[in-house]
Amino acid sequence: MKQLNIGLVGYGFMGRAHSNAFRKAGNFFDLDRQPVLRAVCGRDAAKTQAFARKWGYESVETDWRRLIARRDIDLVDIACPNDMHKDIAIAAARAGKMILCEKPLARDGREGLKMVEAAEKAGVPNMVWYNYRRIPAVTLAKQLIDEGRLGRVFHYRAKFLQDWTISKDVPQGGAGLWRLDVKVAGSGVTGDLLAHCIDTALWLNGPIDRVTAMTETFIKKRKHNLTGKIEKVGIDDACAFLARFKNGSLATFESTRYARGHKALYTFEINGEHASIFWDLHDLHRLQYFEHRDEGRLRGWRSIHVTDGDHPYMGKWWVPGLQIGYEHSFVHQFADFLESLGSRKPARPTFRDALETQYVCDAVLKSGKNGRWEQVPSAIGRI
Ligand SMILES: NC(=O)c1ccc[n+]([C@@H]2O[C@H](COP(=O)([O-])OP(=O)(O)OC[C@H]3O[C@@H](n4cnc5c(N)ncnc54)[C@H](O)[C@@H]3O)[C@@H](O)[C@H]2O)c1
């Protein structure tokens, strides 16, 4: 079997989620490439070494440029903060490596476009880890929509709610808290959380035409962990926006880190002429489905337990009725990526697909500042 030599940059939350996927995919999917955990890169040699031992990486680098220069690496996986995505991706593309990159693609569309151009010029396979597409219930929603079961779509409604930054004592910047530092993250909940909602929405319901948004930074100043000084907070703590899709449907999107009681409540609902769909990350193995064409007396919301062999991906796991979880979405995405290498169809979302999401985020943030409707430029013309 052909080997695929992986070099991972970043060993935090996503470094673990990806490493788990690299190790598991071949056990559950029939792959014709053998992933090899060749090297992991982090700035702290001892901590990176400890990660390498725990997850089975053969070697360690402390400078991502050295990782990219290695001839024994085929694929660079970017699992570090957003401000590093562009430089690593462009260097990896120039070196002819395949690239997997965490979301959001970049801090903004300008950076994202440069990444797209570099990857496409080099002709290297590329994909962004918008992993929610590969949760079986979400993939099932996509199948139902593509089969035309909803008919004309009128509404799309998405939320992503958390509550971990309510205290004014939470600092910004540095390890674990780079998400609060706008220079590193690019934006707050828009790029971190709404980007997921937007990616799913573009996939399920097609392109967004225009948006109007309100954003807020509730806590204006926080101590910066790297400088030790109290500094202005530049991220959006909360964002709500209205959108018009190109298919004529209307949408509301909302995200905040100030919704007391919610840890990671990602939900979406789609209302069509014949049917509606609802999904909730806290109950991720279920899809709620309402079919108006059912006999009237029996009509009602169905709660589909997405665990049967004919549900997306589920035939690869256990027996019907036994559910899987969050980490499996990464296994599925990596398995799909490997499968795509032998075909002409790229695994999606590609960098260019993710640029479309980036453009929506940019338009949302712009509208949040000027209070106007903003047109979303097309990155693709199709999704
Ligand atoms: N797909 C998802 O659902 C999802 C979830 C969480 C995070 N993310 C994305 O994944 C990326 C990483 O987020 P995270 O939550 O894993 O962050 P994290 O803070 O847990 O980990 C970041 C890692 O990057 C490393 N790093 C920082 N600077 C580095 C450098 N110069 N060289 C090498 N390594 C460096 C850190 O040491 C750490 O290991 C971000 O882009 C984030 O938006 C995606």
Tab-separated table of C-alpha atoms and ligand atoms in Angstrom:
chain	number	residue	atom	x	y	z
A	1	MET	CA	0.000	0.000	0.000
A	2	LYS	CA	1.226	3.511	-0.850
A	3	GLN	CA	2.198	5.603	2.151
A	4	LEU	CA	1.002	9.131	2.890
A	5	ASN	CA	3.551	10.902	5.071
A	6	ILE	CA	1.935	13.477	7.334
A	7	GLY	CA	3.485	16.537	8.985
A	8	LEU	CA	1.228	18.188	11.554
A	9	VAL	CA	1.658	21.809	12.719
A	10	GLY	CA	0.062	22.462	16.126
A	11	TYR	CA	-0.712	19.893	18.800
A	12	GLY	CA	-3.624	21.560	20.624
A	13	PHE	CA	-7.333	20.754	20.419
A	14	MET	CA	-7.321	20.253	16.650
A	15	GLY	CA	-3.906	18.590	16.584
A	16	ARG	CA	-5.454	15.876	18.745
A	17	ALA	CA	-8.678	15.669	16.716
A	18	HIS	CA	-6.709	15.300	13.454
A	19	SER	CA	-4.168	12.831	14.862
A	20	ASN	CA	-7.039	10.671	16.064
A	21	ALA	CA	-8.508	10.767	12.552
A	22	PHE	CA	-5.167	9.897	10.919
A	23	ARG	CA	-4.834	6.873	13.190
A	24	LYS	CA	-8.424	5.614	12.942
A	25	ALA	CA	-9.405	6.173	9.315
A	26	GLY	CA	-7.625	3.071	7.997
A	27	ASN	CA	-9.185	0.861	10.660
A	28	PHE	CA	-12.732	1.665	9.626
A	29	PHE	CA	-12.529	2.701	5.959
A	30	ASP	CA	-11.042	0.797	3.024
A	31	LEU	CA	-8.214	3.072	2.023
A	32	ASP	CA	-5.529	2.540	-0.556
A	33	ARG	CA	-3.025	4.781	1.236
A	34	GLN	CA	-1.443	4.190	4.586
A	35	PRO	CA	-1.244	7.398	6.672
A	36	VAL	CA	2.156	7.646	8.373
A	37	LEU	CA	2.604	10.091	11.271
A	38	ARG	CA	6.028	11.289	10.193
A	39	ALA	CA	6.436	14.518	12.191
A	40	VAL	CA	4.686	16.979	14.471
A	41	CYS	CA	5.738	20.607	14.775
A	42	GLY	CA	5.398	22.865	17.825
A	43	ARG	CA	7.502	25.662	19.304
A	44	ASP	CA	8.248	23.961	22.632
A	45	ALA	CA	10.501	20.952	21.942
A	46	ALA	CA	9.712	19.093	25.186
A	47	LYS	CA	5.946	19.494	24.878
A	48	THR	CA	6.024	18.582	21.191
A	49	GLN	CA	8.123	15.517	22.010
A	50	ALA	CA	5.606	14.464	24.665
A	51	PHE	CA	2.771	14.835	22.140
A	52	ALA	CA	4.735	12.836	19.565
A	53	ARG	CA	5.208	9.992	22.057
A	54	LYS	CA	1.566	9.947	23.053
A	55	TRP	CA	0.186	9.956	19.508
A	56	GLY	CA	2.885	7.973	17.714
A	57	TYR	CA	4.645	10.635	15.612
A	58	GLU	CA	8.090	9.484	14.486
A	59	SER	CA	9.843	12.841	14.844
A	60	VAL	CA	9.552	16.429	16.008
A	61	GLU	CA	10.229	19.847	14.469
A	62	THR	CA	10.170	23.211	16.228
A	63	ASP	CA	10.048	25.358	13.085
A	64	TRP	CA	7.303	24.766	10.527
A	65	ARG	CA	9.619	25.883	7.713
A	66	ARG	CA	11.876	22.913	8.442
A	67	LEU	CA	8.879	20.615	8.431
A	68	ILE	CA	7.870	21.874	4.999
A	69	ALA	CA	11.428	21.535	3.679
A	70	ARG	CA	11.506	17.827	4.552
A	71	ARG	CA	11.393	15.518	1.556
A	72	ASP	CA	9.771	12.749	3.569
A	73	ILE	CA	6.574	14.788	4.135
A	74	ASP	CA	3.761	14.524	1.553
A	75	LEU	CA	1.018	16.352	3.400
A	76	VAL	CA	1.118	19.379	5.703
A	77	ASP	CA	-1.742	19.652	8.175
A	78	ILE	CA	-2.286	23.157	9.590
A	79	ALA	CA	-3.803	22.973	13.088
A	80	CYS	CA	-2.454	26.162	14.624
A	81	PRO	CA	-3.941	29.631	15.187
A	82	ASN	CA	-5.492	31.566	12.297
A	83	ASP	CA	-2.687	34.120	11.787
A	84	MET	CA	-0.332	31.319	10.722
A	85	HIS	CA	-2.546	29.606	8.158
A	86	LYS	CA	-1.593	31.782	5.180
A	87	ASP	CA	2.201	31.621	5.415
A	88	ILE	CA	2.281	27.892	6.139
A	89	ALA	CA	-0.208	27.062	3.381
A	90	ILE	CA	1.593	29.130	0.755
A	91	ALA	CA	4.987	27.677	1.670
A	92	ALA	CA	3.542	24.154	1.659
A	93	ALA	CA	1.939	24.711	-1.752
A	94	ARG	CA	5.215	26.013	-3.188
A	95	ALA	CA	6.947	22.917	-1.861
A	96	GLY	CA	4.374	20.760	-3.655
A	97	LYS	CA	2.806	19.345	-0.494
A	98	MET	CA	-0.842	18.404	-0.107
A	99	ILE	CA	-2.475	20.712	2.423
A	100	LEU	CA	-5.155	20.260	5.032
A	101	CYS	CA	-5.977	23.481	6.858
A	102	GLU	CA	-8.116	24.267	9.847
A	103	LYS	CA	-10.969	26.727	9.596
A	104	PRO	CA	-11.416	29.597	9.164
A	105	LEU	CA	-9.254	29.434	6.022
A	106	ALA	CA	-7.556	32.684	7.095
A	107	ARG	CA	-8.134	35.894	9.034
A	108	ASP	CA	-9.891	37.483	6.056
A	109	GLY	CA	-10.672	37.035	2.385
A	110	ARG	CA	-7.509	38.764	1.184
A	111	GLU	CA	-5.312	36.251	2.960
A	112	GLY	CA	-7.635	33.432	1.926
A	113	LEU	CA	-7.445	34.356	-1.752
A	114	LYS	CA	-3.640	34.200	-1.685
A	115	MET	CA	-3.872	30.705	-0.205
A	116	VAL	CA	-6.342	29.601	-2.864
A	117	GLU	CA	-4.132	30.978	-5.634
A	118	ALA	CA	-1.014	29.291	-4.238
A	119	ALA	CA	-2.709	25.903	-3.823
A	120	GLU	CA	-4.344	26.020	-7.251
A	121	LYS	CA	-1.164	27.209	-8.977
A	122	ALA	CA	0.764	24.345	-7.417
A	123	GLY	CA	-2.055	21.923	-8.255
A	124	VAL	CA	-1.854	20.311	-4.823
A	125	PRO	CA	-4.856	18.619	-3.180
A	126	ASN	CA	-6.246	20.942	-0.503
A	127	MET	CA	-9.111	20.824	1.969
A	128	VAL	CA	-10.373	22.816	4.957
A	129	TRP	CA	-11.552	21.089	8.131
A	130	TYR	CA	-15.172	22.251	8.193
A	131	ASN	CA	-15.896	18.971	9.893
A	132	TYR	CA	-19.611	19.416	10.639
A	133	ARG	CA	-20.447	18.453	7.060
A	134	ARG	CA	-19.343	14.923	7.956
A	135	ILE	CA	-21.558	14.376	10.973
A	136	PRO	CA	-23.866	11.655	9.615
A	137	ALA	CA	-27.071	13.520	10.562
A	138	VAL	CA	-25.829	16.643	8.747
A	139	THR	CA	-24.804	14.593	5.699
A	140	LEU	CA	-28.274	13.016	5.780
A	141	ALA	CA	-29.795	16.521	5.745
A	142	LYS	CA	-27.749	17.238	2.615
A	143	GLN	CA	-29.022	14.043	0.965
A	144	LEU	CA	-32.665	14.881	1.758
A	145	ILE	CA	-32.266	18.396	0.358
A	146	ASP	CA	-30.503	17.169	-2.790
A	147	GLU	CA	-33.325	14.664	-3.342
A	148	GLY	CA	-35.691	17.650	-3.473
A	149	ARG	CA	-37.724	16.581	-0.447
A	150	LEU	CA	-37.994	20.083	0.975
A	151	GLY	CA	-39.173	21.678	-2.271
A	152	ARG	CA	-38.669	25.422	-2.396
A	153	VAL	CA	-36.699	26.618	0.639
A	154	PHE	CA	-38.086	29.645	2.476
A	155	HIS	CA	-35.999	29.898	5.636
A	156	TYR	CA	-32.569	29.010	7.032
A	157	ARG	CA	-31.898	29.628	10.719
A	158	ALA	CA	-28.576	28.953	12.446
A	159	LYS	CA	-27.100	29.619	15.881
A	160	PHE	CA	-23.810	28.873	17.596
A	161	LEU	CA	-23.875	29.800	21.273
A	162	GLN	CA	-21.225	29.607	23.995
A	163	ASP	CA	-20.709	31.268	27.392
A	164	TRP	CA	-16.992	31.086	28.235
A	165	THR	CA	-15.921	34.759	27.964
A	166	ILE	CA	-18.572	36.407	30.139
A	167	SER	CA	-16.136	37.201	32.964
A	168	LYS	CA	-14.174	40.420	32.463
A	169	ASP	CA	-11.238	38.674	34.172
A	170	VAL	CA	-10.647	36.315	31.245
A	171	PRO	CA	-7.455	37.651	29.614
A	172	GLN	CA	-6.770	37.803	25.886
A	173	GLY	CA	-3.864	36.421	23.848
A	174	GLY	CA	-1.317	33.645	24.223
A	175	ALA	CA	-1.803	29.903	24.567
A	176	GLY	CA	-5.428	28.883	24.760
A	177	LEU	CA	-6.697	32.472	24.560
A	178	TRP	CA	-5.470	33.563	21.131
A	179	ARG	CA	-9.130	33.514	20.021
A	180	LEU	CA	-9.678	36.761	21.946
A	181	ASP	CA	-6.752	38.521	20.271
A	182	VAL	CA	-7.957	40.021	16.999
A	183	LYS	CA	-4.444	40.170	15.520
A	184	VAL	CA	-4.185	36.398	15.784
A	185	ALA	CA	-7.790	35.308	15.292
A	186	GLY	CA	-8.853	37.891	12.680
A	187	SER	CA	-12.293	38.193	14.261
A	188	GLY	CA	-14.292	36.830	17.184
A	189	VAL	CA	-17.369	34.658	16.963
A	190	THR	CA	-17.799	35.458	13.255
A	191	GLY	CA	-14.662	33.638	12.100
A	192	ASP	CA	-14.591	31.138	14.943
A	193	LEU	CA	-18.198	29.973	15.206
A	194	LEU	CA	-20.362	31.528	12.495
A	195	ALA	CA	-17.845	30.341	9.896
A	196	HIS	CA	-19.002	26.792	10.701
A	197	CYS	CA	-22.675	27.799	10.365
A	198	ILE	CA	-21.949	29.594	7.083
A	199	ASP	CA	-20.009	26.662	5.608
A	200	THR	CA	-22.864	24.265	6.404
A	201	ALA	CA	-25.422	26.745	5.063
A	202	LEU	CA	-23.598	27.286	1.759
A	203	TRP	CA	-23.316	23.537	1.366
A	204	LEU	CA	-26.969	22.832	2.159
A	205	ASN	CA	-28.692	25.878	0.690
A	206	GLY	CA	-26.339	27.393	-1.898
A	207	PRO	CA	-24.678	30.807	-2.129
A	208	ILE	CA	-25.571	33.846	-0.020
A	209	ASP	CA	-26.300	37.018	-1.959
A	210	ARG	CA	-26.218	39.723	0.748
A	211	VAL	CA	-26.099	40.238	4.490
A	212	THR	CA	-26.749	42.844	7.159
A	213	ALA	CA	-25.236	42.408	10.599
A	214	MET	CA	-24.903	43.734	14.105
A	215	THR	CA	-21.825	42.940	16.156
A	216	GLU	CA	-20.879	43.812	19.720
A	217	THR	CA	-17.835	43.678	21.949
A	218	PHE	CA	-19.306	43.546	25.446
A	219	ILE	CA	-16.005	43.714	27.322
A	220	LYS	CA	-13.947	46.453	25.711
A	221	LYS	CA	-10.608	45.906	27.464
A	222	ARG	CA	-8.843	42.842	28.789
A	223	LYS	CA	-5.393	42.059	30.066
A	224	HIS	CA	-3.157	40.736	27.298
A	225	ASN	CA	-1.322	37.594	28.360
A	226	LEU	CA	1.760	38.305	26.255
A	227	THR	CA	2.284	41.989	27.146
A	228	GLY	CA	0.783	41.909	30.659
A	229	LYS	CA	-0.998	45.194	29.818
A	230	ILE	CA	-4.701	46.024	29.695
A	231	GLU	CA	-5.461	46.298	25.993
A	232	LYS	CA	-8.428	47.073	23.785
A	233	VAL	CA	-10.420	44.032	22.682
A	234	GLY	CA	-10.750	43.968	18.900
A	235	ILE	CA	-12.907	40.885	18.379
A	236	ASP	CA	-16.679	40.627	18.049
A	237	ASP	CA	-18.052	38.939	21.183
A	238	ALA	CA	-21.451	38.508	19.554
A	239	CYS	CA	-22.798	38.731	16.035
A	240	ALA	CA	-26.269	38.406	14.563
A	241	PHE	CA	-26.945	38.782	10.877
A	242	LEU	CA	-29.710	38.530	8.325
A	243	ALA	CA	-28.979	37.011	4.942
A	244	ARG	CA	-30.676	36.563	1.603
A	245	PHE	CA	-29.635	33.413	-0.244
A	246	LYS	CA	-29.420	33.391	-4.028
A	247	ASN	CA	-32.272	30.827	-4.067
A	248	GLY	CA	-34.602	33.460	-2.566
A	249	SER	CA	-34.686	32.104	0.985
A	250	LEU	CA	-34.265	34.335	4.037
A	251	ALA	CA	-31.888	33.533	6.871
A	252	THR	CA	-30.938	34.483	10.391
A	253	PHE	CA	-27.574	33.616	11.922
A	254	GLU	CA	-26.568	34.301	15.520
A	255	SER	CA	-23.471	33.613	17.556
A	256	THR	CA	-22.182	34.717	20.920
A	257	ARG	CA	-19.862	33.685	23.740
A	258	TYR	CA	-22.248	35.352	26.225
A	259	ALA	CA	-25.206	32.938	26.231
A	260	ARG	CA	-25.056	31.717	29.837
A	261	GLY	CA	-25.711	27.992	29.999
A	262	HIS	CA	-24.639	27.157	26.448
A	263	LYS	CA	-21.267	25.501	25.776
A	264	ALA	CA	-21.369	24.721	22.072
A	265	LEU	CA	-24.977	24.918	20.968
A	266	TYR	CA	-24.816	24.781	17.198
A	267	THR	CA	-28.279	24.379	15.690
A	268	PHE	CA	-29.772	24.894	12.262
A	269	GLU	CA	-33.311	24.679	10.912
A	270	ILE	CA	-34.429	24.767	7.310
A	271	ASN	CA	-38.074	25.286	6.332
A	272	GLY	CA	-39.158	24.230	2.852
A	273	GLU	CA	-42.437	24.025	1.022
A	274	HIS	CA	-42.938	20.313	1.805
A	275	ALA	CA	-40.666	19.596	4.751
A	276	SER	CA	-38.464	21.022	7.488
A	277	ILE	CA	-35.187	19.877	8.989
A	278	PHE	CA	-33.664	20.667	12.378
A	279	TRP	CA	-30.271	19.633	13.776
A	280	ASP	CA	-28.586	20.266	17.127
A	281	LEU	CA	-24.914	19.613	17.928
A	282	HIS	CA	-25.799	18.636	21.511
A	283	ASP	CA	-27.860	15.769	20.055
A	284	LEU	CA	-25.681	15.268	17.012
A	285	HIS	CA	-26.713	11.744	16.074
A	286	ARG	CA	-30.350	12.773	15.535
A	287	LEU	CA	-31.984	14.610	12.663
A	288	GLN	CA	-35.420	16.125	13.223
A	289	TYR	CA	-37.548	15.930	10.093
A	290	PHE	CA	-41.110	17.087	9.388
A	291	GLU	CA	-42.845	15.892	6.200
A	292	HIS	CA	-46.041	17.708	5.337
A	293	ARG	CA	-47.003	15.088	2.735
A	294	ASP	CA	-47.466	12.455	5.441
A	295	GLU	CA	-51.028	11.376	6.140
A	296	GLY	CA	-52.563	14.181	8.248
A	297	ARG	CA	-53.383	12.063	11.291
A	298	LEU	CA	-49.795	10.835	11.548
A	299	ARG	CA	-48.039	14.063	10.630
A	300	GLY	CA	-45.439	15.294	13.098
A	301	TRP	CA	-41.747	15.850	13.680
A	302	ARG	CA	-39.733	12.643	13.338
A	303	SER	CA	-36.618	12.260	15.404
A	304	ILE	CA	-34.394	10.121	13.204
A	305	HIS	CA	-31.696	8.253	15.115
A	306	VAL	CA	-28.978	8.396	12.459
A	307	THR	CA	-27.266	5.113	13.315
A	308	ASP	CA	-28.471	2.640	10.700
A	309	GLY	CA	-26.266	0.956	8.103
A	310	ASP	CA	-27.879	2.920	5.262
A	311	HIS	CA	-27.262	6.261	6.933
A	312	PRO	CA	-24.191	8.206	5.729
A	313	TYR	CA	-20.914	6.728	7.019
A	314	MET	CA	-22.713	4.535	9.592
A	315	GLY	CA	-22.182	1.262	7.722
A	316	LYS	CA	-18.474	1.653	8.563
A	317	TRP	CA	-19.022	1.716	12.327
A	318	TRP	CA	-20.929	-0.455	14.782
A	319	VAL	CA	-24.327	-2.119	14.579
A	320	PRO	CA	-27.579	-0.188	14.016
A	321	GLY	CA	-28.672	1.784	17.074
A	322	LEU	CA	-25.155	2.468	18.382
A	323	GLN	CA	-24.161	6.059	17.947
A	324	ILE	CA	-20.907	7.816	17.196
A	325	GLY	CA	-19.738	11.329	18.146
A	326	TYR	CA	-17.859	14.524	17.397
A	327	GLU	CA	-14.422	13.038	16.694
A	328	HIS	CA	-15.803	10.786	13.983
A	329	SER	CA	-16.559	13.762	11.745
A	330	PHE	CA	-12.787	14.248	11.402
A	331	VAL	CA	-12.255	10.551	10.658
A	332	HIS	CA	-14.894	10.780	7.908
A	333	GLN	CA	-13.391	13.922	6.447
A	334	PHE	CA	-9.904	12.459	6.326
A	335	ALA	CA	-11.192	9.191	4.810
A	336	ASP	CA	-13.030	11.193	2.140
A	337	PHE	CA	-9.855	13.160	1.463
A	338	LEU	CA	-7.819	9.991	0.959
A	339	GLU	CA	-10.483	8.539	-1.283
A	340	SER	CA	-10.516	11.719	-3.380
A	341	LEU	CA	-6.789	11.358	-4.127
A	342	GLY	CA	-7.520	8.462	-6.428
A	343	SER	CA	-10.345	10.281	-8.226
A	344	ARG	CA	-10.841	13.505	-10.162
A	345	LYS	CA	-13.300	14.881	-7.644
A	346	PRO	CA	-11.650	16.900	-4.865
A	347	ALA	CA	-12.767	16.372	-1.281
A	348	ARG	CA	-14.772	19.399	-0.214
A	349	PRO	CA	-14.625	21.998	1.101
A	350	THR	CA	-11.530	22.935	-0.869
A	351	PHE	CA	-9.648	26.147	-0.119
A	352	ARG	CA	-11.786	27.841	-2.756
A	353	ASP	CA	-15.013	26.609	-1.149
A	354	ALA	CA	-13.761	27.922	2.195
A	355	LEU	CA	-12.955	31.267	0.576
A	356	GLU	CA	-16.676	31.642	-0.129
A	357	THR	CA	-17.310	31.329	3.621
A	358	GLN	CA	-14.514	33.819	4.267
A	359	TYR	CA	-16.158	36.337	1.941
A	360	VAL	CA	-19.449	35.981	3.806
A	361	CYS	CA	-17.604	36.568	7.123
A	362	ASP	CA	-15.909	39.665	5.663
A	363	ALA	CA	-19.240	41.064	4.457
A	364	VAL	CA	-20.823	40.359	7.872
A	365	LEU	CA	-18.029	42.156	9.741
A	366	LYS	CA	-18.149	45.078	7.320
A	367	SER	CA	-21.903	45.414	7.729
A	368	GLY	CA	-21.504	45.139	11.511
A	369	LYS	CA	-19.402	48.295	11.315
A	370	ASN	CA	-21.338	50.353	8.764
A	371	GLY	CA	-24.880	49.117	9.457
A	372	ARG	CA	-25.608	48.590	5.754
A	373	TRP	CA	-26.533	45.609	3.598
A	374	GLU	CA	-23.388	44.178	2.016
A	375	GLN	CA	-23.197	42.175	-1.179
A	376	VAL	CA	-21.141	38.962	-0.889
A	377	PRO	CA	-18.604	38.603	-3.710
A	378	SER	CA	-18.534	35.148	-5.258
A	379	ALA	CA	-15.424	33.056	-4.814
A	380	ILE	CA	-16.714	30.271	-6.971
A	381	GLY	CA	-19.991	30.876	-8.674
A	382	ARG	CA	-21.081	27.464	-7.515
A	383	ILE	CA	-20.838	25.337	-4.397
B	1	LIG	N1	-12.907	22.380	12.974
B	1	LIG	C1	-13.229	22.755	14.196
B	1	LIG	O1	-14.308	22.469	14.676
B	1	LIG	C2	-12.249	23.560	15.011
B	1	LIG	C3	-12.317	23.518	16.414
B	1	LIG	C4	-11.340	24.218	17.134
B	1	LIG	C5	-10.368	24.953	16.484
B	1	LIG	N2	-10.364	24.995	15.123
B	1	LIG	C6	-9.304	25.748	14.407
B	1	LIG	O2	-8.075	25.018	14.561
B	1	LIG	C7	-6.968	25.908	14.666
B	1	LIG	C8	-6.240	25.608	15.981
B	1	LIG	O3	-7.158	25.748	17.045
B	1	LIG	P1	-7.016	24.908	18.404
B	1	LIG	O4	-8.320	25.004	19.112
B	1	LIG	O5	-6.475	23.570	18.091
B	1	LIG	O6	-5.936	25.793	19.138
B	1	LIG	P2	-5.021	25.396	20.359
B	1	LIG	O7	-4.692	26.683	21.015
B	1	LIG	O8	-5.628	24.285	21.141
B	1	LIG	O9	-3.734	24.792	19.639
B	1	LIG	C9	-2.931	25.590	18.811
B	1	LIG	C10	-1.621	24.901	18.614
B	1	LIG	O10	-0.817	25.674	17.709
B	1	LIG	C11	0.498	25.716	18.249
B	1	LIG	N3	1.243	26.855	17.722
B	1	LIG	C12	1.064	28.162	17.959
B	1	LIG	N4	2.019	28.880	17.326
B	1	LIG	C13	2.831	27.983	16.694
B	1	LIG	C14	4.001	28.082	15.886
B	1	LIG	N5	4.558	29.261	15.610
B	1	LIG	N6	4.566	26.935	15.388
B	1	LIG	C15	4.007	25.734	15.662
B	1	LIG	N7	2.907	25.579	16.421
B	1	LIG	C16	2.321	26.696	16.931
B	1	LIG	C17	0.268	25.789	19.755
B	1	LIG	O11	1.415	25.450	20.477
B	1	LIG	C18	-0.830	24.739	19.895
B	1	LIG	O12	-0.289	23.444	19.935
B	1	LIG	C19	-7.557	27.318	14.582
B	1	LIG	O13	-7.464	27.780	13.259
B	1	LIG	C20	-9.015	27.124	14.965
B	1	LIG	O14	-9.888	28.094	14.410
B	1	LIG	C21	-11.279	24.304	14.387
